[in-house]
Tab-separated table of C-alpha atoms in Angstrom:
chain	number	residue	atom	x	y	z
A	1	UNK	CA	15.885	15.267	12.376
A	2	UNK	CA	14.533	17.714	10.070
A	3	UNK	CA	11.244	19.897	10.901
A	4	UNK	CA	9.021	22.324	9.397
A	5	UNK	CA	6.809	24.933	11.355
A	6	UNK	CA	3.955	26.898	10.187
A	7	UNK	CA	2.866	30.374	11.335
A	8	UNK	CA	-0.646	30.720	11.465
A	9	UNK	CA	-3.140	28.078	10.915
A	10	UNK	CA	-5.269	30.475	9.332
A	11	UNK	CA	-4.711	33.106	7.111
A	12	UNK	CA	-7.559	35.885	5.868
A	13	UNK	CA	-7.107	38.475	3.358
A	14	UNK	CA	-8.856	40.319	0.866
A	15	UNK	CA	-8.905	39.468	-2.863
A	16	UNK	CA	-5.966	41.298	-4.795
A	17	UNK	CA	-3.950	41.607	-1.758
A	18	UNK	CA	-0.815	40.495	-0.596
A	19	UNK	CA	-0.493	36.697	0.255
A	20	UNK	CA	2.382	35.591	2.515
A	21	UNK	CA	2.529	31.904	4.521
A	22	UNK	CA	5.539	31.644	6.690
A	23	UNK	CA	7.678	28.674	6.924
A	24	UNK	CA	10.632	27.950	9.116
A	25	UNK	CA	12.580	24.951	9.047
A	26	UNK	CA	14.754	23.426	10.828
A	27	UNK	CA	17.696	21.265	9.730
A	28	UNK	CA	21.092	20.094	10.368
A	29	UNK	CA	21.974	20.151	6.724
A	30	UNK	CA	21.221	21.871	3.963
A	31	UNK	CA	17.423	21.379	3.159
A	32	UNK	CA	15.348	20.656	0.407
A	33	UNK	CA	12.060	22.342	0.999
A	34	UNK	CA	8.489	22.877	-0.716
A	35	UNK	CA	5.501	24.359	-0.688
A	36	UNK	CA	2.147	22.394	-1.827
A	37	UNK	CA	-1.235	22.935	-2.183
A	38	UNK	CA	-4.167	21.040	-1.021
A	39	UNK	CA	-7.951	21.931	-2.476
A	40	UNK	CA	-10.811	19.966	-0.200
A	41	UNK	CA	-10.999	16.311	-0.729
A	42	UNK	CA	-8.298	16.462	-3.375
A	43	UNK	CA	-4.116	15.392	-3.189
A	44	UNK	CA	-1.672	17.331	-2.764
A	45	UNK	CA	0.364	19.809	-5.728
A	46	UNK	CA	3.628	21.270	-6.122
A	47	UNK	CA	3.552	24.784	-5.977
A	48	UNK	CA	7.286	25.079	-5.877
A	49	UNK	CA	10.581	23.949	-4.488
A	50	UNK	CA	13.862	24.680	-3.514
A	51	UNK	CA	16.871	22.722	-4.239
A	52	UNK	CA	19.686	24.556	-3.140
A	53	UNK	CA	20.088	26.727	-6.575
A	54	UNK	CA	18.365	30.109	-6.411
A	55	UNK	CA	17.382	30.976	-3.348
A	56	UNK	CA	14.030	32.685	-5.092
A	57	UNK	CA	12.154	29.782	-6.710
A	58	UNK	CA	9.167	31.145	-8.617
A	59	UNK	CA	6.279	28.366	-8.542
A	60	UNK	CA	2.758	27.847	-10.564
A	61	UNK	CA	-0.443	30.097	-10.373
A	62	UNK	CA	1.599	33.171	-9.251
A	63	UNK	CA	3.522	32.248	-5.936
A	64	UNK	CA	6.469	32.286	-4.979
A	65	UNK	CA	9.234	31.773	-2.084
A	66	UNK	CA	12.204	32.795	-0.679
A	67	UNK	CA	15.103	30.582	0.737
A	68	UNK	CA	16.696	32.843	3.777
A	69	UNK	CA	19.059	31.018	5.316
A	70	UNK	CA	19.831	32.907	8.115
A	71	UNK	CA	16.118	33.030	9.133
A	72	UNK	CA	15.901	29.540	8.269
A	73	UNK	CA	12.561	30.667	6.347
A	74	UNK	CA	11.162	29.643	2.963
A	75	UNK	CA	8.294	31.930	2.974
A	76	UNK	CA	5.494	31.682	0.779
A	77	UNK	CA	3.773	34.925	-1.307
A	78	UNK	CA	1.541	35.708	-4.297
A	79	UNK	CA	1.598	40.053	-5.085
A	80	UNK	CA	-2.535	39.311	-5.532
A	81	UNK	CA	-5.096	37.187	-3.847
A	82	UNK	CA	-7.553	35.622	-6.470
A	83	UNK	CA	-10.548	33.255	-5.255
A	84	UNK	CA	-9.327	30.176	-6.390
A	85	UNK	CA	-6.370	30.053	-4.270
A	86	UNK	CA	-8.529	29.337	-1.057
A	87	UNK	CA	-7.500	25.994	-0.044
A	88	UNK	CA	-4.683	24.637	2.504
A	89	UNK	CA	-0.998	24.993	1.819
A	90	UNK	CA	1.918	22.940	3.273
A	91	UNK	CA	5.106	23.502	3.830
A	92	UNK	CA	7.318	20.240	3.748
A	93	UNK	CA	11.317	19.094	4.306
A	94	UNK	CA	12.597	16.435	2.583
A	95	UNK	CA	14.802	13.961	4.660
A	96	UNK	CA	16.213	12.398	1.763
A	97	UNK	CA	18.866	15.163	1.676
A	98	UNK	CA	20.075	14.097	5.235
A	99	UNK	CA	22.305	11.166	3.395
A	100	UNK	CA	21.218	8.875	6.630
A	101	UNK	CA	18.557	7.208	3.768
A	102	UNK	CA	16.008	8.371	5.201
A	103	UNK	CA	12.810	9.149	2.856
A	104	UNK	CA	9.932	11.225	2.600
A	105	UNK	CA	8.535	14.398	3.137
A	106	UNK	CA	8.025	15.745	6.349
A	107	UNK	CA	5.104	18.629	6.353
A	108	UNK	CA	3.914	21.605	8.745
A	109	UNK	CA	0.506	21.652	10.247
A	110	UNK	CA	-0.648	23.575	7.387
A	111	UNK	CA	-2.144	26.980	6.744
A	112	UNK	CA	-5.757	27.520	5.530
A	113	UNK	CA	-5.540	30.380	3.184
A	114	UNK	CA	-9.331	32.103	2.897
A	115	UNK	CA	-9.915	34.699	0.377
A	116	UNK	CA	-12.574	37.801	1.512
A	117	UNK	CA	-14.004	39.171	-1.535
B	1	UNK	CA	-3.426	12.938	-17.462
B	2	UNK	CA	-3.416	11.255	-13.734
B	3	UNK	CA	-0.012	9.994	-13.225
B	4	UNK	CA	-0.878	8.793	-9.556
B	5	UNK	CA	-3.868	7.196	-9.032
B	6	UNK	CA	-5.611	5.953	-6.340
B	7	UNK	CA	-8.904	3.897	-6.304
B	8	UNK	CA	-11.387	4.247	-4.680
B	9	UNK	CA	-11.087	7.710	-4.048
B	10	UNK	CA	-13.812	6.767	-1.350
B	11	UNK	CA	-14.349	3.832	1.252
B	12	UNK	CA	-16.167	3.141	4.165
B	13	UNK	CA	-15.529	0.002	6.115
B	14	UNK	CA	-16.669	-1.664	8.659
B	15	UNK	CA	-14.969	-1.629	12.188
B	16	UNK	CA	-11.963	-4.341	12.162
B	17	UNK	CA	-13.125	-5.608	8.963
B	18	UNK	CA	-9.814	-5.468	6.638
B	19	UNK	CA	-9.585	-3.356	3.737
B	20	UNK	CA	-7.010	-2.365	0.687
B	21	UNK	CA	-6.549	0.807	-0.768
B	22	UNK	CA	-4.503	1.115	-3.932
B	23	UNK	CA	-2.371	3.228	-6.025
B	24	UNK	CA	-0.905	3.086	-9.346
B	25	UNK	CA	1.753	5.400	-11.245
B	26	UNK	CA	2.314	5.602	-15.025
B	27	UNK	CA	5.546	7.606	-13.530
B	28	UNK	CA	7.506	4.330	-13.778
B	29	UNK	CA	9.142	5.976	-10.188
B	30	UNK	CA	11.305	3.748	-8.218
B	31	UNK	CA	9.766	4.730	-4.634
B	32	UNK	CA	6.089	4.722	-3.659
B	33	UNK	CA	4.947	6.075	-0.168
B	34	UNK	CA	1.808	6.607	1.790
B	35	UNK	CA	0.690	9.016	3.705
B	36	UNK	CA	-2.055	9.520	6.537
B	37	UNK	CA	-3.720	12.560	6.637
B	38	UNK	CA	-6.290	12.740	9.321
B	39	UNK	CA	-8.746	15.723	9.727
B	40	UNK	CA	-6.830	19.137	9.328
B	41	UNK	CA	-3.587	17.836	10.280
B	42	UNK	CA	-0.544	17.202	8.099
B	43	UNK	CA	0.393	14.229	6.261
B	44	UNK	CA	2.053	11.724	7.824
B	45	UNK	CA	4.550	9.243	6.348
B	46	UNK	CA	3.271	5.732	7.190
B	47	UNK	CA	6.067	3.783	5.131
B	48	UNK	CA	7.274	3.903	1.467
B	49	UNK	CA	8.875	1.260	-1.058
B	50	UNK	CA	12.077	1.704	-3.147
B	51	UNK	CA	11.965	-0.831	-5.782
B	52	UNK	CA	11.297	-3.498	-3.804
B	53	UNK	CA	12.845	-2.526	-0.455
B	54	UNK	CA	10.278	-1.851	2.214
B	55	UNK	CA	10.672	0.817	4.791
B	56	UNK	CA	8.204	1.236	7.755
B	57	UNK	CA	8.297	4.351	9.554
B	58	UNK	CA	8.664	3.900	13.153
B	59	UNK	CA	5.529	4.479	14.381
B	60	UNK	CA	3.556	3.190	12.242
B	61	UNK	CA	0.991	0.505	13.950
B	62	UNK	CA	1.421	-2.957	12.979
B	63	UNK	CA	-2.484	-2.741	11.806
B	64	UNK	CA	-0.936	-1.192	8.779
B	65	UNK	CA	0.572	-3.208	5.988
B	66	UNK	CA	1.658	-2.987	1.967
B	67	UNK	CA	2.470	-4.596	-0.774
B	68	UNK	CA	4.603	-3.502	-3.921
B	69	UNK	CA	3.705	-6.073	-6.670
B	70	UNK	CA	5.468	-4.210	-9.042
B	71	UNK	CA	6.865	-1.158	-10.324
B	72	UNK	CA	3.158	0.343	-10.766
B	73	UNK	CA	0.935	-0.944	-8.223
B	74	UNK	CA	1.283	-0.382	-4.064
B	75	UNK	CA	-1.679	-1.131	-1.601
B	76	UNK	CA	-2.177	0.051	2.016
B	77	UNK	CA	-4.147	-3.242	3.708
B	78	UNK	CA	-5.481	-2.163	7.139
B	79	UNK	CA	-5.859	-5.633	9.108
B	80	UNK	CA	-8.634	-4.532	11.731
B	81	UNK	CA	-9.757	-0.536	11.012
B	82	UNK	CA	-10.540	1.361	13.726
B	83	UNK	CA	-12.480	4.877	14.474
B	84	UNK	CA	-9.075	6.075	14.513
B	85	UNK	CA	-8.133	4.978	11.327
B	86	UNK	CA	-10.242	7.228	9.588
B	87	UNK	CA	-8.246	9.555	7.679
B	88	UNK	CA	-7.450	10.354	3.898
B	89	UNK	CA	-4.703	8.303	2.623
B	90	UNK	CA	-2.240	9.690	-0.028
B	91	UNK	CA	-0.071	7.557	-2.058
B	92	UNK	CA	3.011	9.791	-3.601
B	93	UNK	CA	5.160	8.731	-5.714
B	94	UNK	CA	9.350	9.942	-6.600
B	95	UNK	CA	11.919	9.279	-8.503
B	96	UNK	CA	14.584	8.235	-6.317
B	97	UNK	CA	16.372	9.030	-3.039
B	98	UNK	CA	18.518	11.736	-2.011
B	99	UNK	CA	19.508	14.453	-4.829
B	100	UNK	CA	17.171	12.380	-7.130
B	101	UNK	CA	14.067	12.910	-4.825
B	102	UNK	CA	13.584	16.920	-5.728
B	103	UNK	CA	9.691	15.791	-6.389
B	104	UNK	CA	6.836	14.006	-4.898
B	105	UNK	CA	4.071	13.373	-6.993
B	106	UNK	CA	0.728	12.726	-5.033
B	107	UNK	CA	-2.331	10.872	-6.019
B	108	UNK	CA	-6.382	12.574	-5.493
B	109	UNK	CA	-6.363	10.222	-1.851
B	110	UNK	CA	-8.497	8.000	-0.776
B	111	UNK	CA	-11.088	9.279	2.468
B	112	UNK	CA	-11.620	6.023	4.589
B	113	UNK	CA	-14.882	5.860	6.593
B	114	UNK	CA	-15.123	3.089	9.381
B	115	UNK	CA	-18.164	2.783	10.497
């Protein structure tokens, strides 16, 4: 089984700082793993992904996330906080890459990312 | 353009009275899935479709059902909602299975009231 856990469920910091939402996984084979985002009342959207090519995947609106494999992290950061990126973010697995035929994502509990001005 | 969509994007039902929820892509994606997302926790897989192949998730209560007319269209039917059931439900959509599923693409959700 494949797993995803989320450090913090709530993150604070000031607007034009440093963003980072940790992610570790947990796997038995090599993972497929993503980060979305999730504004109130609204789906989720692909920030970015990893597929097993570079292991720093550069995603939409400024983020992006490293694949460390022997941290078994896939980290999430922005260089500057703006306002509009307060919302939740997941973290998610895919199980599809297991080859068992299983589907689906599995997610983290989530991080809500707030945004002091 | 919306390439998942979901309608209604709300409902409120009565207690054990059934209701349908559904989703259409314009993706022309082979697998459709929903989610339950219940107040600030994570999605949860429910069950998904690939083509026409159903797949329930394990746990999923039997209260739950869907249907996959076709390529385009997938509803969630809830036989006899409960308070419990209340939730936002996400319908995502892929291209395919294993190296081919790199992407879900999720629809706005639909936040079920029961009442």
């Amino acid at each position: 089984a494949q797993s995803v856990t989320q450090l913090g469920s709530h993150v604070s910091v000031s607007e034009g700082a440093l963003v980072l939402l940790r992610c570790n996984y947990s796997s038995s084979v090599p993972p497929y793993l993503f980060w979305y985002v999730q504004y109130p009342n609204q789906g989720l959207q692909l920030l970015l992904k990893y597929t097993s090519a570079a292991t720093l995947v550069k995603g939409i609106n400024g983020f992006e996330a490293e694949f460390k494999k022997s941290e078994t992290s896939f980290h999430l950061t922005k260089p500057s906080a703006h306002m509009s990126d307060a919302a939740e973010y997941f973290c998610a697995v895919s199980a599809a890459y297991s080859g068992g035929g299983a589907d689906g994502l599995t997610f983290g509990k989530g991080t809500h990312l707030i945004i002091q001005p | 353009d919306a390439m998942v969509i979901q309608n209604p994007r709300y409902q409120v039902t009565q207690f054990g009275k059934p209701v349908t929820l559904s989703c259409s892509q314009t993706l022309n994606h082979n697998v459709m899935y929903w989610y339950q997302q219940k107040s600030s926790q994570a999605p949860k897989l429910l069950f998904h479709y690939y083509d026409k192949d159903f797949n329930n998730e394990a746990d999923t209560p039997d209260n739950f059902q869907s249907r996959r007319p076709n390529t385009s269209f997938c509803f969630l039917d809830i036989r006899s909602p409960g308070l419990g059931d209340a939730a936002m439900y996400l319908c995502a959509t892929s291209r395919g299975r294993g190296l081919m599923n790199t992407e879900a693409f999720f629809g706005q959700g639909t936040r079920l009231t029961v009442v």
